[in-house]
Every structure is written in structure tokens, then in C-alpha cells.
Amino acid sequence: MDFILIIGLGSIGERHLENLIYLGYSNIIIVSKSGNIPSKFSKFVVYQDCQKAITENSISHGFICTPTSNHLEDLTILLENNVSKIYVEKPISHTLSYLDDIGSLAGKCKRLVVGYDLHFDPGLLKIKELLNKNQLGKVFSINATVGQFLPDWRPNQDYLKGMSAKIDKGGGVLLDLVHEFDYLRWLVGKPKNIACIFQNNPSLAIETEDVADVLIHFEGNASGTIHLDYHQKKLVRNCMLTCEKGTIFWDLTKSEVKIIRYDQEDELFSYVGFERNQRYIDSVRAFLDDSKYDNRLTSFDEALVSLKMVVAAKESSISKQFIALN
């Protein structure tokens, strides 16, 4: 029997495991370095060593759900052992180092995707549809904002000990909230130049940046901004696109998209009642569907662009200059 391997059983690993069970899968093996897993998953075989799990079993699919700083190490193990279908949680890594080695191995992989589940959000899909149909003409600018109070992210965990607070774990708002970099690329196209200012304020007592503001120039000449922070007491996540024939405003917290056209009545697209977890279910279902490739999935090469954007943004803040992306 072929097995699905889940590496890491933190919050995202547990979510994927529960969704796989919901979708009817039971041929699952878990890798957890601590070896301690919730009792509700006691029926599954658990390994503490990834290589041993692969050596002793036939693995068809791998889910990498470890801290960001471990992604490339875990991905290398899966690729070297010819696991043909791999789902890596976003972002790919916290560094561009060692990616050349990954690239040479990845060619053998039948399906290698990165978990940008916002591609499965009905609001962003609505915007993607509008842009694909060119209903509002050329995009002049795109402005994204996201913020949430870090201590509230995972109420059952001390945020000071979590990945977000640690530089060596790949934490900080730029990597934690990399979704914004990815979906701007997805909607508008490849970035050309990037500038950034980030802050590390003492109020949260963390090592990583807690506020960042980014300016992007895209190849199609559109401009973009991203604001990210760990301080909003209520989740804020929205995006505004200023276009030739109108404006699009997406608000995730309200589950709605407003379309304001110059020559027509305003349109409201509401998807109130859509559960956040459905994005994860849909992305896992699409990944596991061997009959076709779902264009909502994010390829490794596409995800590499958003990682390069973050690395360039950090470099820009330190050097105080625009960084060219090529």
C-alpha cells in the first residue's frame, strides 16, 4: 500500500491531517520529532525520523508542515527518495541558499506545489476572473494590507517561543504573511523592482520584524504596496485594485468583493458563510487529484518568486535602496 506522509504535526500539519481524514484517506503516516501526538490520532503510525519512515514504507505523497527553516531539508529528503508528489507549506524557505540543489532534484517530481491556500478564496478568485476577462481594463495599482495581533494567532501557544518570534526559524511578518506577496504576483504579474522599510518594535519582545511596508514595481508597469504587521487587535486583510475602468476592493474579514465601475452600477460579490478551512480542503483535494492539474495550485517556480520578493524586501530595508528582481 502507498502512504501519504505528513512531516510535522503543528497547527498546519494537524489541519491537513484532519482534512485528509475528512476526505476519506486513512493510509497516512506521521513524522513528528517529539513523537508526541494528540490521542485522537493514535491509530496512525508515528516516526520520529523522516528517512526511516520513507525507507520502511512506500510513500506516494508528502506534506511538509515543519517550521519554515526546515522546509528545504525535508524537501531534499523527499526528492532524494523519489517521492513523486509533494505539498510544501508556504513559504518554500527563509533563504535562497541551497535552492540550486533543490532545482536539480525537483525535475523528477511529478507534482511539487506550495500551499498558498488563498488562491482558493472565493473573493480572490472573483478578482482573478475579472482581471482575466479584462473587465476593468489595465491595472494601475494594487494595495494590500494585512495585520493581526501576534499573541492571538495561536492562543494555546506562547508566541515568544513560536516560529514567528525567531529569526532562525524563519519568522517575522515578511515571511509569516508572505501570502500577500504571492497573490499580488498571481493577480498582477511578475515583480520588477522592490523597496521596503521594516521595523522591530520592543512592545512584542520578539527577535523578528513586526511591521513592514513594501513598494513594488511590476513588469506590466503597475505599482503595488503591501502593509504587514503583528499589531492589529482585530484581523485586517484587504486589497484594493485601481484599474482603468474602475476599482476592485476585497475584504477577507467581510467575505466580500466590491466592484465599482465608472459606467455601471456598483456590484457586491458576497461569500459570507464560506468557511476558512474550505480553502485548505479544496487545495488538498486539488493536489491529490491525479486526473488534472488545477491552476489554482501554486507551482514551486511560482512560489520561488514570492520568496525572492521577501528576500529582496529585507535587503532593501537594510540597504535603503530599491532592489531589482531578475
C-alpha positions as semicolon CSV with decimal commas, in nm:
position;residue;x (nm);y (nm);z (nm)
1;M;0,000;0,000;0,000
2;D;0,116;0,352;-0,079
3;F;0,105;0,602;0,206
4;I;0,063;0,976;0,249
5;L;0,340;1,114;0,470
6;I;0,284;1,420;0,690
7;I;0,607;1,572;0,822
8;G;0,539;1,793;1,123
9;L;0,224;1,797;1,333
10;G;0,200;2,156;1,448
11;S;-0,116;2,356;1,380
12;I;-0,093;2,335;0,999
13;G;0,011;1,969;1,000
14;E;-0,282;1,883;1,223
15;R;-0,517;2,079;0,995
16;H;-0,400;1,888;0,687
17;L;-0,428;1,556;0,871
18;E;-0,786;1,627;0,979
19;N;-0,876;1,736;0,627
20;L;-0,725;1,423;0,476
21;I;-0,934;1,214;0,718
22;Y;-1,240;1,420;0,620
23;L;-1,168;1,348;0,252
24;G;-1,165;0,976;0,328
25;Y;-0,794;0,898;0,348
26;S;-0,662;0,664;0,617
27;N;-0,332;0,547;0,461
28;I;-0,137;0,816;0,647
29;I;0,196;0,810;0,829
30;I;0,312;1,091;1,058
31;V;0,664;1,216;1,122
32;S;0,694;1,406;1,449
33;K;1,035;1,475;1,601
34;S;0,887;1,483;1,951
35;G;0,689;1,165;1,894
36;N;0,404;1,318;2,094
37;I;0,078;1,348;1,905
38;P;-0,282;1,409;2,016
39;S;-0,464;1,094;2,129
40;K;-0,726;1,139;1,855
41;F;-0,455;1,043;1,603
42;S;-0,328;0,741;1,797
43;K;-0,434;0,495;1,523
44;F;-0,169;0,632;1,286
45;V;0,189;0,508;1,276
46;V;0,430;0,776;1,400
47;Y;0,802;0,806;1,324
48;Q;1,050;1,050;1,471
49;D;1,287;1,014;1,178
50;C;1,174;1,106;0,826
51;Q;1,427;0,890;0,643
52;K;1,325;0,583;0,842
53;A;0,957;0,646;0,764
54;I;1,033;0,658;0,392
55;T;1,269;0,359;0,395
56;E;1,018;0,134;0,571
57;N;0,712;0,235;0,369
58;S;0,602;0,313;0,013
59;I;0,528;0,687;0,010
60;S;0,320;0,831;-0,275
61;H;0,257;1,182;-0,136
62;G;0,443;1,401;0,112
63;F;0,318;1,701;0,308
64;I;0,589;1,926;0,457
65;C;0,440;2,107;0,757
66;T;0,751;2,180;0,962
67;P;0,883;2,528;1,055
68;T;0,990;2,734;0,753
69;S;1,360;2,692;0,830
70;N;1,325;2,312;0,795
71;H;1,140;2,308;0,461
72;L;1,438;2,267;0,230
73;E;1,593;1,991;0,441
74;D;1,265;1,797;0,446
75;L;1,205;1,862;0,076
76;T;1,552;1,733;-0,009
77;I;1,487;1,407;0,175
78;L;1,159;1,354;-0,012
79;L;1,313;1,435;-0,351
80;E;1,621;1,218;-0,295
81;N;1,390;0,929;-0,208
82;N;1,181;0,979;-0,523
83;V;0,856;1,079;-0,356
84;S;0,672;1,189;-0,668
85;K;0,405;1,423;-0,528
86;I;0,494;1,682;-0,268
87;Y;0,299;1,961;-0,097
88;V;0,520;2,215;0,082
89;E;0,364;2,462;0,323
90;K;0,438;2,823;0,234
91;P;0,688;2,978;0,210
92;I;0,941;2,749;0,041
93;S;1,212;2,858;0,282
94;H;1,353;3,154;0,475
95;T;1,658;3,170;0,246
96;L;1,756;3,138;-0,120
97;S;2,059;2,928;-0,028
98;Y;2,063;2,564;-0,144
99;L;1,781;2,621;-0,396
100;D;2,005;2,530;-0,690
101;D;2,044;2,183;-0,541
102;I;1,667;2,156;-0,499
103;G;1,610;2,262;-0,859
104;S;1,821;1,980;-0,996
105;L;1,621;1,725;-0,796
106;A;1,276;1,874;-0,849
107;G;1,267;1,784;-1,218
108;K;1,199;1,422;-1,124
109;C;0,895;1,515;-0,917
110;K;0,556;1,465;-1,086
111;R;0,382;1,729;-0,875
112;L;0,551;1,982;-0,648
113;V;0,324;2,254;-0,512
114;V;0,339;2,514;-0,237
115;G;0,047;2,574;-0,001
116;Y;-0,086;2,916;-0,093
117;D;-0,445;2,841;0,003
118;L;-0,568;3,198;-0,059
119;H;-0,579;3,102;-0,428
120;F;-0,888;2,905;-0,323
121;D;-1,061;3,201;-0,156
122;P;-1,380;3,291;-0,349
123;G;-1,302;3,664;-0,322
124;L;-0,958;3,646;-0,478
125;L;-1,090;3,401;-0,738
126;K;-1,356;3,659;-0,829
127;I;-1,085;3,923;-0,878
128;K;-0,877;3,680;-1,085
129;E;-1,181;3,617;-1,307
130;L;-1,244;3,991;-1,354
131;L;-0,880;4,051;-1,449
132;N;-0,866;3,751;-1,683
133;K;-1,172;3,883;-1,866
134;N;-1,021;4,235;-1,870
135;Q;-1,349;4,374;-1,742
136;L;-1,193;4,680;-1,578
137;G;-0,906;4,737;-1,817
138;K;-0,544;4,789;-1,723
139;V;-0,442;4,759;-1,357
140;F;-0,268;5,079;-1,245
141;S;-0,202;4,984;-0,883
142;I;-0,270;4,719;-0,622
143;N;-0,257;4,789;-0,249
144;A;-0,271;4,511;0,011
145;T;-0,297;4,532;0,389
146;V;-0,281;4,257;0,649
147;G;-0,240;4,271;1,024
148;Q;-0,325;4,061;1,330
149;F;-0,209;4,069;1,693
150;L;0,061;3,803;1,715
151;P;-0,022;3,678;2,071
152;D;-0,373;3,594;1,946
153;W;-0,259;3,385;1,647
154;R;-0,223;3,060;1,839
155;P;-0,395;3,106;2,178
156;N;-0,268;2,772;2,314
157;Q;0,097;2,854;2,242
158;D;0,336;3,107;2,395
159;Y;0,406;3,333;2,099
160;L;0,752;3,417;2,235
161;K;0,853;3,052;2,184
162;G;0,687;3,016;1,845
163;M;0,835;3,030;1,496
164;S;0,711;3,385;1,431
165;A;0,930;3,528;1,706
166;K;1,253;3,357;1,599
167;I;1,489;3,468;1,321
168;D;1,650;3,124;1,285
169;K;1,305;2,964;1,242
170;G;1,210;3,193;0,954
171;G;0,972;3,416;1,148
172;G;0,874;3,780;1,105
173;V;0,584;3,946;0,924
174;L;0,752;3,936;0,582
175;L;0,768;3,556;0,574
176;D;0,472;3,485;0,801
177;L;0,243;3,696;0,583
178;V;0,401;3,601;0,251
179;H;0,053;3,533;0,113
180;E;0,033;3,900;0,015
181;F;0,348;3,882;-0,198
182;D;0,217;3,569;-0,364
183;Y;-0,132;3,685;-0,451
184;L;-0,010;4,021;-0,585
185;R;0,216;3,825;-0,820
186;W;-0,073;3,591;-0,902
187;L;-0,310;3,878;-0,987
188;V;-0,081;4,138;-1,147
189;G;0,225;3,952;-1,278
190;K;0,597;3,936;-1,219
191;P;0,761;4,200;-0,998
192;K;1,045;4,408;-1,142
193;N;1,176;4,620;-0,853
194;I;1,104;4,628;-0,481
195;A;1,166;4,857;-0,184
196;C;1,083;4,810;0,183
197;I;1,107;4,953;0,532
198;F;1,061;4,712;0,821
199;Q;1,057;4,769;1,196
200;N;1,139;4,569;1,506
201;N;0,949;4,736;1,790
202;P;1,009;4,640;2,155
203;S;0,644;4,603;2,257
204;L;0,616;4,237;2,148
205;A;0,969;4,148;2,269
206;I;1,043;3,933;1,962
207;E;1,359;3,898;1,751
208;T;1,187;3,944;1,415
209;E;1,034;4,236;1,227
210;D;0,680;4,316;1,343
211;V;0,587;4,589;1,090
212;A;0,680;4,618;0,722
213;D;0,579;4,842;0,433
214;V;0,669;4,736;0,080
215;L;0,663;4,915;-0,257
216;I;0,666;4,707;-0,576
217;H;0,702;4,792;-0,947
218;F;0,565;4,518;-1,172
219;E;0,680;4,428;-1,524
220;G;0,349;4,549;-1,670
221;N;0,420;4,891;-1,514
222;A;0,160;4,860;-1,235
223;S;0,272;4,964;-0,887
224;G;0,186;4,788;-0,564
225;T;0,211;4,833;-0,191
226;I;0,191;4,584;0,094
227;H;0,149;4,669;0,462
228;L;0,208;4,389;0,713
229;D;0,202;4,396;1,092
230;Y;0,165;4,187;1,408
231;H;-0,031;4,455;1,598
232;Q;-0,392;4,481;1,474
233;K;-0,620;4,380;1,762
234;K;-0,875;4,256;1,506
235;L;-0,770;4,080;1,186
236;V;-0,736;4,316;0,890
237;R;-0,686;4,165;0,545
238;N;-0,790;4,352;0,234
239;C;-0,674;4,464;-0,108
240;M;-0,767;4,746;-0,348
241;L;-0,701;4,743;-0,722
242;T;-0,721;5,072;-0,908
243;C;-0,794;5,000;-1,274
244;E;-0,854;5,184;-1,599
245;K;-1,232;5,140;-1,581
246;G;-1,296;5,117;-1,208
247;T;-1,189;4,988;-0,869
248;I;-1,200;4,648;-0,701
249;F;-1,194;4,618;-0,320
250;W;-1,159;4,281;-0,147
251;D;-1,215;4,244;0,228
252;L;-1,147;3,897;0,364
253;T;-1,292;3,975;0,708
254;K;-1,625;4,068;0,548
255;S;-1,605;3,793;0,282
256;E;-1,688;4,033;0,005
257;V;-1,561;4,200;-0,311
258;K;-1,688;4,541;-0,422
259;I;-1,662;4,628;-0,791
260;I;-1,701;4,996;-0,870
261;R;-1,724;5,074;-1,241
262;Y;-1,734;5,420;-1,395
263;D;-2,022;5,347;-1,630
264;Q;-2,228;5,089;-1,439
265;E;-2,393;5,028;-1,104
266;D;-2,165;4,908;-0,824
267;E;-2,155;4,532;-0,778
268;L;-2,115;4,344;-0,449
269;F;-1,991;3,986;-0,453
270;S;-2,051;3,834;-0,110
271;Y;-1,942;3,491;0,008
272;V;-2,045;3,522;0,373
273;G;-2,066;3,176;0,527
274;F;-1,767;3,039;0,339
275;E;-1,554;2,862;0,599
276;R;-1,181;2,935;0,604
277;N;-1,097;2,566;0,632
278;Q;-1,268;2,503;0,299
279;R;-0,970;2,669;0,129
280;Y;-0,740;2,407;0,279
281;I;-0,974;2,122;0,191
282;D;-1,001;2,242;-0,169
283;S;-0,626;2,289;-0,206
284;V;-0,550;1,940;-0,070
285;R;-0,822;1,787;-0,288
286;A;-0,675;1,960;-0,594
287;F;-0,325;1,842;-0,505
288;L;-0,439;1,481;-0,467
289;D;-0,644;1,481;-0,789
290;D;-0,430;1,292;-1,040
291;S;-0,674;1,341;-1,327
292;K;-0,575;1,703;-1,395
293;Y;-0,366;1,995;-1,274
294;D;-0,569;2,267;-1,103
295;N;-0,443;2,615;-1,198
296;R;-0,529;2,741;-0,851
297;L;-0,234;2,540;-0,719
298;T;0,097;2,724;-0,685
299;S;0,397;2,564;-0,852
300;F;0,741;2,560;-0,694
301;D;0,871;2,810;-0,952
302;E;0,580;3,047;-0,887
303;A;0,634;3,025;-0,512
304;L;1,003;3,095;-0,563
305;V;0,908;3,440;-0,696
306;S;0,732;3,536;-0,372
307;L;1,030;3,411;-0,168
308;K;1,265;3,622;-0,381
309;M;1,035;3,921;-0,320
310;V;1,062;3,877;0,056
311;V;1,439;3,832;0,049
312;A;1,472;4,143;-0,170
313;A;1,241;4,339;0,061
314;K;1,461;4,257;0,360
315;E;1,771;4,353;0,164
316;S;1,607;4,681;0,062
317;S;1,523;4,779;0,418
318;I;1,878;4,711;0,529
319;S;2,048;4,880;0,231
320;K;1,788;5,158;0,196
321;Q;1,759;5,122;-0,180
322;F;1,540;4,963;-0,447
323;I;1,633;4,603;-0,532
324;A;1,595;4,470;-0,886
325;L;1,432;4,127;-0,922
326;N;1,565;3,929;-1,215
